[in-house]
mmCIF file of C-alpha atoms (C1' of nucleotides) in Angstrom:
data_model
loop_
_atom_site.group_PDB
_atom_site.id
_atom_site.type_symbol
_atom_site.label_atom_id
_atom_site.label_comp_id
_atom_site.label_asym_id
_atom_site.label_seq_id
_atom_site.Cartn_x
_atom_site.Cartn_y
_atom_site.Cartn_z
ATOM 1 C CA MET F 63 110.234 102.793 81.667
ATOM 2 C CA ASP F 64 109.417 102.384 85.324
ATOM 3 C CA PHE F 65 106.656 104.995 85.259
ATOM 4 C CA ILE F 66 104.924 102.511 83.014
ATOM 5 C CA ARG F 67 105.153 99.979 85.792
ATOM 6 C CA GLN F 68 103.825 102.512 88.260
ATOM 7 C CA VAL F 69 100.708 103.018 86.240
ATOM 8 C CA LEU F 70 100.402 99.458 85.000
ATOM 9 C CA ASP F 71 100.332 98.348 88.601
ATOM 10 C CA ARG F 72 97.266 100.481 89.012
ATOM 11 C CA VAL F 73 95.613 100.036 85.689
ATOM 12 C CA GLY F 74 96.591 96.410 85.219
ATOM 13 C CA ASP F 75 95.109 95.569 88.586
ATOM 14 C CA LYS F 76 92.282 93.128 88.164
ATOM 15 C CA TRP F 77 89.932 94.956 90.510
ATOM 16 C CA SER F 78 90.544 98.300 88.889
ATOM 17 C CA LEU F 79 89.788 96.878 85.493
ATOM 18 C CA LEU F 80 86.597 95.274 86.695
ATOM 19 C CA VAL F 81 85.466 98.404 88.502
ATOM 20 C CA ILE F 82 86.085 100.495 85.423
ATOM 21 C CA ALA F 83 84.215 97.971 83.347
ATOM 22 C CA ALA F 84 81.339 98.100 85.810
ATOM 23 C CA LEU F 85 81.144 101.880 85.594
ATOM 24 C CA GLU F 86 81.058 101.794 81.826
ATOM 25 C CA ALA F 87 77.298 101.836 81.682
ATOM 26 C CA GLY F 88 76.978 104.789 84.004
ATOM 27 C CA PRO F 89 77.393 105.945 87.594
ATOM 28 C CA LEU F 90 76.853 103.439 90.369
ATOM 29 C CA ARG F 91 76.571 103.740 94.094
ATOM 30 C CA TYR F 92 78.715 101.776 96.472
ATOM 31 C CA THR F 93 76.503 98.751 96.965
ATOM 32 C CA ASP F 94 75.563 98.483 93.325
ATOM 33 C CA LEU F 95 79.191 98.658 92.400
ATOM 34 C CA GLN F 96 79.896 95.797 94.741
ATOM 35 C CA ARG F 97 77.172 93.780 93.092
ATOM 36 C CA HIS F 98 78.614 94.463 89.670
ATOM 37 C CA VAL F 99 82.033 93.206 90.672
ATOM 38 C CA PRO F 100 81.398 89.745 92.038
ATOM 39 C CA GLY F 101 83.923 88.513 94.520
ATOM 40 C CA ILE F 102 85.268 91.870 95.557
ATOM 41 C CA SER F 103 85.362 92.485 99.272
ATOM 42 C CA GLN F 104 84.309 95.681 100.954
ATOM 43 C CA ARG F 105 87.873 96.445 101.757
ATOM 44 C CA MET F 106 89.102 95.969 98.224
ATOM 45 C CA LEU F 107 86.249 97.931 96.736
ATOM 46 C CA THR F 108 86.949 100.858 99.024
ATOM 47 C CA LEU F 109 90.672 100.759 98.363
ATOM 48 C CA THR F 110 90.228 100.356 94.644
ATOM 49 C CA VAL F 111 87.831 103.239 94.148
ATOM 50 C CA ARG F 112 90.022 105.405 96.325
ATOM 51 C CA GLN F 113 93.018 104.630 94.163
ATOM 52 C CA LEU F 114 91.069 105.239 91.001
ATOM 53 C CA GLN F 115 89.814 108.479 92.413
ATOM 54 C CA GLN F 116 93.315 109.597 93.314
ATOM 55 C CA ASP F 117 94.431 108.829 89.810
ATOM 56 C CA GLY F 118 91.595 110.882 88.423
ATOM 57 C CA LEU F 119 89.894 107.961 86.732
ATOM 58 C CA VAL F 120 86.663 108.061 88.698
ATOM 59 C CA THR F 121 84.753 110.667 90.666
ATOM 60 C CA ARG F 122 83.123 110.172 94.024
ATOM 61 C CA THR F 123 80.016 112.209 94.714
ATOM 62 C CA ALA F 124 78.434 112.072 98.157
ATOM 63 C CA TYR F 125 74.898 113.360 98.578
ATOM 64 C CA ALA F 126 74.098 114.709 102.010
ATOM 65 C CA GLU F 127 70.888 112.766 102.339
ATOM 66 C CA VAL F 128 69.339 110.234 104.596
ATOM 67 C CA PRO F 129 70.054 107.499 103.900
ATOM 68 C CA PRO F 130 73.476 108.456 102.582
ATOM 69 C CA ARG F 131 74.085 108.074 98.880
ATOM 70 C CA VAL F 132 77.434 108.030 97.140
ATOM 71 C CA GLU F 133 77.863 107.712 93.442
ATOM 72 C CA TYR F 134 80.932 106.708 91.517
ATOM 73 C CA ALA F 135 81.398 107.635 87.898
ATOM 74 C CA LEU F 136 84.125 107.544 85.299
ATOM 75 C CA THR F 137 85.904 110.775 84.500
ATOM 76 C CA SER F 138 86.707 111.544 80.886
ATOM 77 C CA LEU F 139 90.149 110.148 81.631
ATOM 78 C CA GLY F 140 88.523 106.998 82.932
ATOM 79 C CA ARG F 141 86.345 106.761 79.887
ATOM 80 C CA SER F 142 89.338 107.044 77.587
ATOM 81 C CA LEU F 143 90.743 104.000 79.347
ATOM 82 C CA HIS F 144 87.486 102.172 79.243
ATOM 83 C CA HIS F 145 87.789 101.626 75.518
ATOM 84 C CA ILE F 146 90.911 99.585 76.151
ATOM 85 C CA VAL F 147 89.354 97.728 79.048
ATOM 86 C CA THR F 148 86.541 96.692 76.784
ATOM 87 C CA SER F 149 88.989 95.399 74.195
ATOM 88 C CA LEU F 150 90.732 93.437 76.880
ATOM 89 C CA ILE F 151 87.589 91.891 78.256
ATOM 90 C CA THR F 152 86.361 91.129 74.765
ATOM 91 C CA TRP F 153 89.669 89.478 74.030
ATOM 92 C CA VAL F 154 89.401 87.399 77.170
ATOM 93 C CA ALA F 155 85.861 86.378 76.315
ATOM 94 C CA ASP F 156 86.992 85.408 72.828
ATOM 95 C CA HIS F 157 90.062 83.431 73.766
ATOM 96 C CA HIS F 158 89.558 82.039 77.212
ATOM 97 C CA GLY F 159 88.495 78.801 75.584
ATOM 98 C CA GLN F 160 91.833 78.394 73.882
ATOM 99 C CA ILE F 161 93.598 79.342 77.064
ATOM 100 C CA ARG F 162 91.744 76.745 79.091
ATOM 101 C CA GLU F 163 92.669 74.144 76.511
ATOM 102 C CA HIS F 164 96.307 75.044 76.719
ATOM 103 C CA ARG F 165 96.196 74.982 80.484
ATOM 104 C CA ALA F 166 94.734 71.503 80.446
ATOM 105 C CA HIS F 167 97.417 70.315 78.022
ATOM 106 C CA THR F 168 100.385 71.668 79.880
ATOM 107 C CA ALA F 169 98.931 71.012 83.302
ATOM 108 C CA THR F 170 101.393 70.608 86.130
ATOM 109 C CA ARG F 171 103.329 67.691 84.826
ATOM 110 C CA PRO F 172 105.802 66.239 87.372
ATOM 111 C CA MET H 339 81.853 86.304 84.693
ATOM 112 C CA ASP H 340 84.467 84.697 86.900
ATOM 113 C CA PHE H 341 86.330 83.171 83.991
ATOM 114 C CA ILE H 342 87.101 86.745 83.130
ATOM 115 C CA ARG H 343 88.751 87.103 86.485
ATOM 116 C CA GLN H 344 90.655 83.863 85.934
ATOM 117 C CA VAL H 345 92.202 85.192 82.781
ATOM 118 C CA LEU H 346 92.478 88.792 83.915
ATOM 119 C CA ASP H 347 94.526 87.561 86.827
ATOM 120 C CA ARG H 348 96.986 86.233 84.326
ATOM 121 C CA VAL H 349 96.738 88.847 81.646
ATOM 122 C CA GLY H 350 96.383 91.765 84.008
ATOM 123 C CA ASP H 351 99.515 90.719 85.803
ATOM 124 C CA LYS H 352 102.121 93.420 85.454
ATOM 125 C CA TRP H 353 104.958 91.043 84.673
ATOM 126 C CA SER H 354 102.977 89.169 82.045
ATOM 127 C CA LEU H 355 102.122 92.390 80.286
ATOM 128 C CA LEU H 356 105.707 93.558 80.314
ATOM 129 C CA VAL H 357 107.020 90.221 79.112
ATOM 130 C CA ILE H 358 104.535 90.173 76.284
ATOM 131 C CA ALA H 359 105.487 93.720 75.406
ATOM 132 C CA ALA H 360 109.136 92.718 75.427
ATOM 133 C CA LEU H 361 108.513 89.841 73.047
ATOM 134 C CA GLU H 362 106.671 92.053 70.621
ATOM 135 C CA ALA H 363 109.750 92.792 68.564
ATOM 136 C CA GLY H 364 110.672 89.140 68.216
ATOM 137 C CA PRO H 365 111.957 86.082 70.071
ATOM 138 C CA LEU H 366 114.300 86.627 72.991
ATOM 139 C CA ARG H 367 116.423 84.340 75.065
ATOM 140 C CA TYR H 368 116.183 84.164 78.798
ATOM 141 C CA THR H 369 118.848 86.701 79.694
ATOM 142 C CA ASP H 370 117.801 89.158 77.018
ATOM 143 C CA LEU H 371 114.244 88.894 78.213
ATOM 144 C CA GLN H 372 115.367 89.724 81.705
ATOM 145 C CA ARG H 373 117.190 92.788 80.386
ATOM 146 C CA HIS H 374 114.069 93.929 78.553
ATOM 147 C CA VAL H 375 111.951 93.749 81.684
ATOM 148 C CA PRO H 376 113.799 95.887 84.193
ATOM 149 C CA GLY H 377 113.218 94.998 87.794
ATOM 150 C CA ILE H 378 112.005 91.468 87.233
ATOM 151 C CA SER H 379 113.739 88.854 89.309
ATOM 152 C CA GLN H 380 114.879 85.497 88.012
ATOM 153 C CA ARG H 381 112.183 83.801 89.953
ATOM 154 C CA MET H 382 109.411 85.975 88.602
ATOM 155 C CA LEU H 383 110.697 85.777 85.058
ATOM 156 C CA THR H 384 110.776 82.005 85.218
ATOM 157 C CA LEU H 385 107.339 81.785 86.781
ATOM 158 C CA THR H 386 105.856 84.303 84.392
ATOM 159 C CA VAL H 387 107.093 82.692 81.212
ATOM 160 C CA ARG H 388 105.985 79.342 82.517
ATOM 161 C CA GLN H 389 102.482 80.668 83.120
ATOM 162 C CA LEU H 390 102.396 82.319 79.740
ATOM 163 C CA GLN H 391 103.590 79.127 78.167
ATOM 164 C CA GLN H 392 100.912 77.106 79.924
ATOM 165 C CA ASP H 393 98.319 79.510 78.660
ATOM 166 C CA GLY H 394 99.614 79.139 75.149
ATOM 167 C CA LEU H 395 100.684 82.742 74.832
ATOM 168 C CA VAL H 396 104.381 82.115 74.376
ATOM 169 C CA THR H 397 106.517 79.240 73.171
ATOM 170 C CA ARG H 398 109.710 78.022 74.763
ATOM 171 C CA THR H 399 112.298 76.543 72.439
ATOM 172 C CA ALA H 400 115.418 74.988 73.895
ATOM 173 C CA TYR H 401 118.367 74.344 71.612
ATOM 174 C CA ALA H 402 120.577 71.441 72.605
ATOM 175 C CA GLU H 403 123.787 73.357 72.271
ATOM 176 C CA VAL H 404 126.733 74.359 74.371
ATOM 177 C CA PRO H 405 126.251 76.839 75.837
ATOM 178 C CA PRO H 406 122.535 76.224 76.220
ATOM 179 C CA ARG H 407 120.186 78.537 74.399
ATOM 180 C CA VAL H 408 116.472 78.982 75.035
ATOM 181 C CA GLU H 409 114.272 81.255 73.068
ATOM 182 C CA TYR H 410 110.877 82.611 73.987
ATOM 183 C CA ALA H 411 108.466 83.868 71.376
ATOM 184 C CA LEU H 412 104.852 84.902 71.177
ATOM 185 C CA THR H 413 102.366 82.460 69.750
ATOM 186 C CA SER H 414 99.683 83.741 67.428
ATOM 187 C CA LEU H 415 97.443 83.845 70.457
ATOM 188 C CA GLY H 416 100.033 85.919 72.236
ATOM 189 C CA ARG H 417 100.347 88.236 69.295
ATOM 190 C CA SER H 418 96.598 88.774 69.196
ATOM 191 C CA LEU H 419 96.820 89.912 72.785
ATOM 192 C CA HIS H 420 99.869 92.006 72.155
ATOM 193 C CA HIS H 421 97.845 94.453 70.117
ATOM 194 C CA ILE H 422 95.851 95.247 73.224
ATOM 195 C CA VAL H 423 98.910 95.405 75.417
ATOM 196 C CA THR H 424 100.342 97.969 73.066
ATOM 197 C CA SER H 425 97.193 100.048 73.308
ATOM 198 C CA LEU H 426 97.389 99.862 77.056
ATOM 199 C CA ILE H 427 101.027 100.893 77.227
ATOM 200 C CA THR H 428 100.421 103.653 74.728
ATOM 201 C CA TRP H 429 97.551 104.873 76.843
ATOM 202 C CA VAL H 430 99.734 104.853 79.927
ATOM 203 C CA ALA H 431 102.475 106.735 78.133
ATOM 204 C CA ASP H 432 99.926 109.272 76.949
ATOM 205 C CA HIS H 433 98.164 109.858 80.237
ATOM 206 C CA HIS H 434 100.600 109.166 83.015
ATOM 207 C CA GLY H 435 101.221 112.903 83.193
ATOM 208 C CA GLN H 436 97.602 113.597 84.041
ATOM 209 C CA ILE H 437 97.590 110.738 86.486
ATOM 210 C CA ARG H 438 100.651 112.028 88.308
ATOM 211 C CA GLU H 439 98.988 115.415 88.566
ATOM 212 C CA HIS H 440 95.869 113.918 90.055
ATOM 213 C CA ARG H 441 97.903 111.876 92.467
ATOM 214 C CA ALA H 442 99.700 114.983 93.642
ATOM 215 C CA HIS H 443 96.403 116.795 94.144
ATOM 216 C CA THR H 444 94.645 114.103 96.078
ATOM 217 C CA ALA H 445 97.746 112.970 97.926
ATOM 218 C CA THR H 446 97.195 111.214 101.226
ATOM 219 C CA ARG H 447 95.413 113.930 103.093
ATOM 220 C CA PRO H 448 94.903 113.171 106.816
ATOM 221 C "C1'" DC U 399 123.566 80.245 79.976
ATOM 222 C "C1'" DA U 400 119.264 78.991 81.924
ATOM 223 C "C1'" DG U 401 117.373 77.733 85.252
ATOM 224 C "C1'" DC U 402 115.680 75.265 90.185
ATOM 225 C "C1'" DA U 403 115.729 75.278 95.357
ATOM 226 C "C1'" DT U 404 115.450 77.447 99.734
ATOM 227 C "C1'" DC U 405 114.707 80.850 103.134
ATOM 228 C "C1'" DC U 406 112.005 84.589 104.488
ATOM 229 C "C1'" DG U 407 109.937 89.291 104.931
ATOM 230 C "C1'" DC U 408 106.169 91.885 103.349
ATOM 231 C "C1'" DT U 409 101.701 92.902 102.077
ATOM 232 C "C1'" DG U 410 97.484 91.885 99.523
ATOM 233 C "C1'" DG U 411 93.365 90.770 100.703
ATOM 234 C "C1'" DG U 412 89.478 88.021 103.225
ATOM 235 C "C1'" DA U 413 86.440 87.828 107.536
ATOM 236 C "C1'" DT U 414 84.399 90.083 111.011
ATOM 237 C "C1'" DA U 415 82.681 93.717 113.857
ATOM 238 C "C1'" DC U 416 81.770 98.519 114.582
ATOM 239 C "C1'" DT U 417 80.412 103.803 113.276
ATOM 240 C "C1'" DG U 418 78.278 108.299 111.058
ATOM 241 C "C1'" DC I 808 73.854 102.974 103.240
ATOM 242 C "C1'" DA I 809 78.664 103.621 103.039
ATOM 243 C "C1'" DG I 810 82.098 102.961 104.739
ATOM 244 C "C1'" DT I 811 86.301 102.383 108.795
ATOM 245 C "C1'" DA I 812 88.955 99.346 111.989
ATOM 246 C "C1'" DT I 813 91.203 95.150 113.309
ATOM 247 C "C1'" DC I 814 92.926 90.663 113.005
ATOM 248 C "C1'" DC I 815 95.208 87.361 110.482
ATOM 249 C "C1'" DC I 816 97.070 84.311 107.058
ATOM 250 C "C1'" DA I 817 98.492 82.724 102.199
ATOM 251 C "C1'" DG I 818 101.395 83.543 98.782
ATOM 252 C "C1'" DC I 819 104.052 87.074 96.129
ATOM 253 C "C1'" DG I 820 108.259 88.037 95.305
ATOM 254 C "C1'" DG I 821 113.302 89.295 96.478
ATOM 255 C "C1'" DA I 822 118.059 87.388 97.735
ATOM 256 C "C1'" DT I 823 121.185 83.936 97.647
ATOM 257 C "C1'" DG I 824 123.416 79.785 96.386
ATOM 258 C "C1'" DC I 825 123.641 75.551 93.517
ATOM 259 C "C1'" DT I 826 123.165 72.536 89.035
ATOM 260 C "C1'" DG I 827 123.099 70.705 84.003
#
DNA sequence: CAGCATCCGCTGGGATACTG
DNA sequence: CAGTATCCCAGCGGATGCTG
């Protein structure tokens, strides 16, 4: 049961999810990826893609050009996860209204 | 797009996911819940259920008895999310083998 | 039983500046 | 452009002890 936690820590990570979602449409290079995931810092983007790469969810392809170009893309494994990520994001989009309501209701009451 | 992050922070939280998964089968009381989520501390369990409650994903029902009894259950909103959580956990169970392989391959190479 | 309170170490993660 | 390196702090989260 703890291997689930191991992977959930990775997969359930907000940045990972958003990066995967961003790569849904197709490969992106570093800067574009950063644009597609608003709020992510350079550090976190680098760490996140590295993790995802180590887990075999994304590929990193560096082109020996000037200027340098690096493209990140989902692997088939990554794509199989993407379906779930989409469901999750859709769910959030559908229900975040209700959630905000509830939050307002139960707001930090002394 | 940042409201997604707001909710993903909650929903993508490992403990939240595991608590929701634990409540799938039916209501649980505090101690039972803790047993169903191995590794969670009292503090984190309390905080997590409180968050989930504030977001309207779970209900907390206290029975004025001796000894005290408190039961946590998913709301309909929580159940609608649970479907996705199940998919996610199923996916993890299905693919964690591949992921472990990849991790071994790409292990921290100097 | 179901928690709240407190102390505290650890690290996630932002800001900034520098390289190939 | 695509990162790496460093500093630094907030807050996550564990351990322990106490209450209703």
